[in-house]
Amino acid sequence: MHIPVLLMEAIQALAVQPGGRYIDCTVGSGGHAAAILEHSSPGGQLLGIDADPRAIAIAGTRLEAYRNSVLLVNDNFTNLEAICIKYDFFPVHGILFDLGLSSLQLDDNGHGFSFQHDAPLDMRLNPSQAITAADIVNTFSEAELANLLRTCGEERYSWQIAHRIVQQRPIKTTLHLAQVVEQAVGGRRGRIHPATRTFQALRIAVNQELEHLEAALKQAVGLLGLQGRLVVISYHSLEDRIVKQFMQREATDCICPPAAPACVCQHKASLRLITKKVITPSPVEVGQNPRSRSAKLRAAEHIINQSEEHGLTETLGLCAAVQAGNWRRPALTDRLRRTFIALQVHAF
Ligand SMILES: C[S@@+](CC[C@H](N)C(=O)[O-])C[C@H]1O[C@@H](n2cnc3c(N)ncnc32)[C@H](O)[C@@H]1O
């Protein structure tokens, strides 16, 4: 089984409440989802998303007891907004991302995510995706491979590994690749296997993990009701940097360069940081579940910003004028249409 990481910390950061509506963008085997449903009962609702159809099947079984309160969707969270519109599931009280892979995926030979088992170099979260890790390993040029290993794996020996890979191609299996990397860096040193960063880089590239995360975070804010919570658990520094910078930017009014004489960006904060300092697992949790050791949790709360507030106040004033019979209804239609979604979100 996959053991959910920072479980109670995530429930607290989401401020789960009875009757609340939540989205788990990475439902996996349903560990966090089950706890959200338990704490939001009675009346809670959960939309669970996962790119891996096998995860959705497992979550379906795990969450069977809550079947009337759960909607599971096999899709990529990069389509978060479209999914919520399709199923009319917004605004929500909280959105959770528990990024990366579940233990089931890491331990499953079919996925080829791990060098602990010999398996085809696949690494696709969803078997319908076009590009596999084997495609990248066997078709990228040496320079492209080195660049990928450096940017997505933060690999110090990127050139040596890329050079060796190109010499040894075709490489079709996980163990073969791990062996090639080990040879390229001159054998094992320390506790971490030398192929760890290469596998991370390939997985990130195959699933476009960083691009999808950036896209989904932007969409998430617009789906949160007032004081709705955004909670993200990440497992490596590239993901955590994206989350940290996104939350900091969205919690800041002006994002002009510090040297700018006056604000020209007009940016208004839409989030308030809940976790000023990142939350990490306790030594007890790491002892019980070593895979939790790199986890970092960040959380923020949706706030209404001044320009939104102004627009809503104005619209509500116009609505009152219509009601009082002082305004012709058709003149308002367009304005109302444009602010409809915002009203739905903020009147939540
Ligand atoms: C760490 S696991 C989540 C485990 C889950 N919280 C639980 O308690 O069982 C991460 C899950 O996110 C899914 N995932 C990763 N990237 C995704 C994406 N871009 N869109 C949708 N699901 C994604 C993976 O397939 C995996 O099942």
CSV table of C-alpha atoms in Angstrom, one decimal, residues 139-298:
chain,number,residue,atom,x,y,z
A,139,THR,CA,16.7,9.4,-29.8
A,140,PHE,CA,17.9,12.6,-28.0
A,141,SER,CA,21.3,13.9,-29.1
A,142,GLU,CA,24.1,13.9,-26.5
A,143,ALA,CA,23.7,17.6,-25.9
A,144,GLU,CA,19.9,17.3,-25.5
A,145,LEU,CA,20.3,14.5,-23.0
A,146,ALA,CA,23.0,16.4,-21.0
A,147,ASN,CA,20.7,19.4,-20.9
A,148,LEU,CA,17.8,17.3,-19.7
A,149,LEU,CA,19.8,15.6,-17.0
A,150,ARG,CA,21.1,19.0,-15.8
A,151,THR,CA,17.8,20.9,-15.8
A,152,CYS,CA,15.4,18.2,-14.7
A,153,GLY,CA,17.8,16.0,-12.7
A,154,GLU,CA,20.2,18.7,-11.3
A,155,GLU,CA,22.8,16.0,-12.3
A,156,ARG,CA,26.4,17.1,-11.8
A,157,TYR,CA,27.7,14.4,-14.2
A,158,SER,CA,25.2,15.2,-17.0
A,159,TRP,CA,27.8,15.2,-19.8
A,160,GLN,CA,29.5,12.0,-18.8
A,161,ILE,CA,26.2,10.2,-18.4
A,162,ALA,CA,24.8,11.6,-21.7
A,163,HIS,CA,28.0,10.6,-23.5
A,164,ARG,CA,27.9,7.0,-22.1
A,165,ILE,CA,24.2,6.6,-22.9
A,166,VAL,CA,24.8,7.6,-26.6
A,167,GLN,CA,27.7,5.1,-26.8
A,168,GLN,CA,25.7,2.3,-25.3
A,169,ARG,CA,22.4,2.7,-27.2
A,170,PRO,CA,19.9,1.1,-27.7
A,171,ILE,CA,19.0,1.0,-24.0
A,172,LYS,CA,15.5,-0.5,-23.5
A,173,THR,CA,15.3,-1.5,-19.8
A,174,THR,CA,15.6,0.2,-16.4
A,175,LEU,CA,18.5,-2.0,-15.2
A,176,HIS,CA,20.5,-1.5,-18.3
A,177,LEU,CA,20.1,2.3,-18.0
A,178,ALA,CA,21.1,2.2,-14.3
A,179,GLN,CA,24.1,0.1,-15.1
A,180,VAL,CA,25.2,2.6,-17.9
A,181,VAL,CA,24.8,5.6,-15.5
A,182,GLU,CA,26.8,3.8,-12.8
A,183,GLN,CA,29.6,3.1,-15.3
A,184,ALA,CA,29.5,6.7,-16.5
A,185,VAL,CA,30.1,8.2,-13.0
A,186,GLY,CA,32.7,5.6,-12.0
A,187,GLY,CA,30.6,3.4,-9.7
A,188,ARG,CA,28.6,3.9,-6.6
A,189,ARG,CA,29.5,6.4,-3.9
A,190,GLY,CA,27.4,7.1,-0.8
A,191,ARG,CA,23.9,5.8,-0.1
A,192,ILE,CA,22.0,7.3,-3.1
A,193,HIS,CA,22.2,5.2,-6.3
A,194,PRO,CA,24.0,7.2,-9.0
A,195,ALA,CA,21.0,6.7,-11.4
A,196,THR,CA,18.5,8.4,-9.1
A,197,ARG,CA,18.8,11.8,-10.8
A,198,THR,CA,18.8,10.4,-14.3
A,199,PHE,CA,15.5,8.5,-13.5
A,200,GLN,CA,14.0,11.7,-12.0
A,201,ALA,CA,15.0,13.7,-15.1
A,202,LEU,CA,13.5,11.2,-17.5
A,203,ARG,CA,10.2,10.9,-15.5
A,204,ILE,CA,9.8,14.7,-15.3
A,205,ALA,CA,10.4,15.0,-19.1
A,206,VAL,CA,8.2,12.1,-20.1
A,207,ASN,CA,5.3,13.5,-18.1
A,208,GLN,CA,6.0,17.2,-18.5
A,209,GLU,CA,5.7,17.4,-14.8
A,210,LEU,CA,7.0,20.9,-14.3
A,211,GLU,CA,4.9,22.5,-17.1
A,212,HIS,CA,1.7,20.7,-15.8
A,213,LEU,CA,2.4,21.8,-12.3
A,214,GLU,CA,2.8,25.5,-13.2
A,215,ALA,CA,-0.4,25.4,-15.4
A,216,ALA,CA,-2.5,23.7,-12.7
A,217,LEU,CA,-1.4,26.0,-9.9
A,218,LYS,CA,-2.6,29.0,-11.9
A,219,GLN,CA,-5.9,27.4,-12.6
A,220,ALA,CA,-6.4,26.3,-8.9
A,221,VAL,CA,-6.5,29.8,-7.5
A,222,GLY,CA,-9.5,30.7,-9.6
A,223,LEU,CA,-11.4,27.6,-8.5
A,224,LEU,CA,-11.1,28.3,-4.8
A,225,GLY,CA,-13.9,30.0,-2.9
A,226,LEU,CA,-13.0,32.9,-0.6
A,227,GLN,CA,-10.7,31.5,2.1
A,228,GLY,CA,-10.4,28.3,0.2
A,229,ARG,CA,-7.1,26.5,0.8
A,230,LEU,CA,-4.4,25.5,-1.7
A,231,VAL,CA,-2.1,22.8,-0.3
A,232,VAL,CA,0.9,21.3,-2.2
A,233,ILE,CA,3.2,18.5,-1.1
A,234,SER,CA,6.3,18.2,-3.3
A,235,TYR,CA,9.2,15.8,-3.3
A,236,HIS,CA,12.1,17.4,-5.1
A,237,SER,CA,13.6,20.9,-5.2
A,238,LEU,CA,12.4,21.7,-8.8
A,239,GLU,CA,8.8,21.1,-7.9
A,240,ASP,CA,9.1,22.9,-4.5
A,241,ARG,CA,10.7,25.9,-6.2
A,242,ILE,CA,7.8,26.3,-8.5
A,243,VAL,CA,5.3,26.0,-5.7
A,244,LYS,CA,7.2,28.4,-3.4
A,245,GLN,CA,7.7,31.0,-6.1
A,246,PHE,CA,4.1,30.7,-7.3
A,247,MET,CA,2.7,31.1,-3.8
A,248,GLN,CA,5.0,34.0,-2.9
A,249,ARG,CA,4.1,35.8,-6.2
A,250,GLU,CA,0.4,35.3,-5.7
A,251,ALA,CA,0.7,36.5,-2.1
A,252,THR,CA,2.3,39.8,-3.2
A,253,ASP,CA,0.5,42.9,-4.5
A,254,CYS,CA,3.2,44.4,-6.7
A,255,ILE,CA,5.7,42.2,-8.5
A,256,CYS,CA,7.7,44.9,-10.3
A,257,PRO,CA,11.5,44.6,-10.1
A,258,PRO,CA,12.7,46.1,-6.9
A,259,ALA,CA,14.5,48.8,-8.8
A,260,ALA,CA,11.4,50.0,-10.6
A,261,PRO,CA,10.6,53.6,-9.6
A,262,ALA,CA,6.8,53.0,-9.5
A,263,CYS,CA,4.5,50.0,-9.9
A,264,VAL,CA,3.5,49.2,-13.5
A,265,CYS,CA,2.5,45.6,-13.0
A,266,GLN,CA,-0.9,46.3,-11.3
A,267,HIS,CA,-0.6,42.8,-9.8
A,268,LYS,CA,-2.8,42.2,-6.8
A,269,ALA,CA,-2.4,39.4,-4.3
A,270,SER,CA,-4.9,36.6,-4.5
A,271,LEU,CA,-3.4,34.3,-1.8
A,272,ARG,CA,-2.3,34.6,1.8
A,273,LEU,CA,0.5,32.3,2.9
A,274,ILE,CA,-0.6,29.9,5.6
A,275,THR,CA,2.8,28.2,5.9
A,276,LYS,CA,5.4,30.9,6.3
A,277,LYS,CA,7.9,28.1,6.8
A,278,VAL,CA,7.7,24.9,4.8
A,279,ILE,CA,6.3,21.9,6.7
A,280,THR,CA,8.3,18.6,6.6
A,281,PRO,CA,7.6,15.2,8.0
A,282,SER,CA,8.6,14.5,11.6
A,283,PRO,CA,11.5,12.1,12.3
A,284,VAL,CA,8.8,9.6,13.5
A,285,GLU,CA,7.0,9.7,10.1
A,286,VAL,CA,10.3,9.4,8.2
A,287,GLY,CA,11.2,6.4,10.4
A,288,GLN,CA,7.9,4.7,9.6
A,289,ASN,CA,7.8,5.7,5.9
A,290,PRO,CA,11.3,6.5,4.5
A,291,ARG,CA,9.8,7.6,1.2
A,292,SER,CA,8.3,10.7,3.0
A,293,ARG,CA,11.8,12.0,3.8
A,294,SER,CA,12.0,14.6,1.0
A,295,ALA,CA,8.4,15.8,1.3
A,296,LYS,CA,7.7,19.6,1.7
A,297,LEU,CA,4.2,21.0,2.3
A,298,ARG,CA,3.2,24.5,1.5
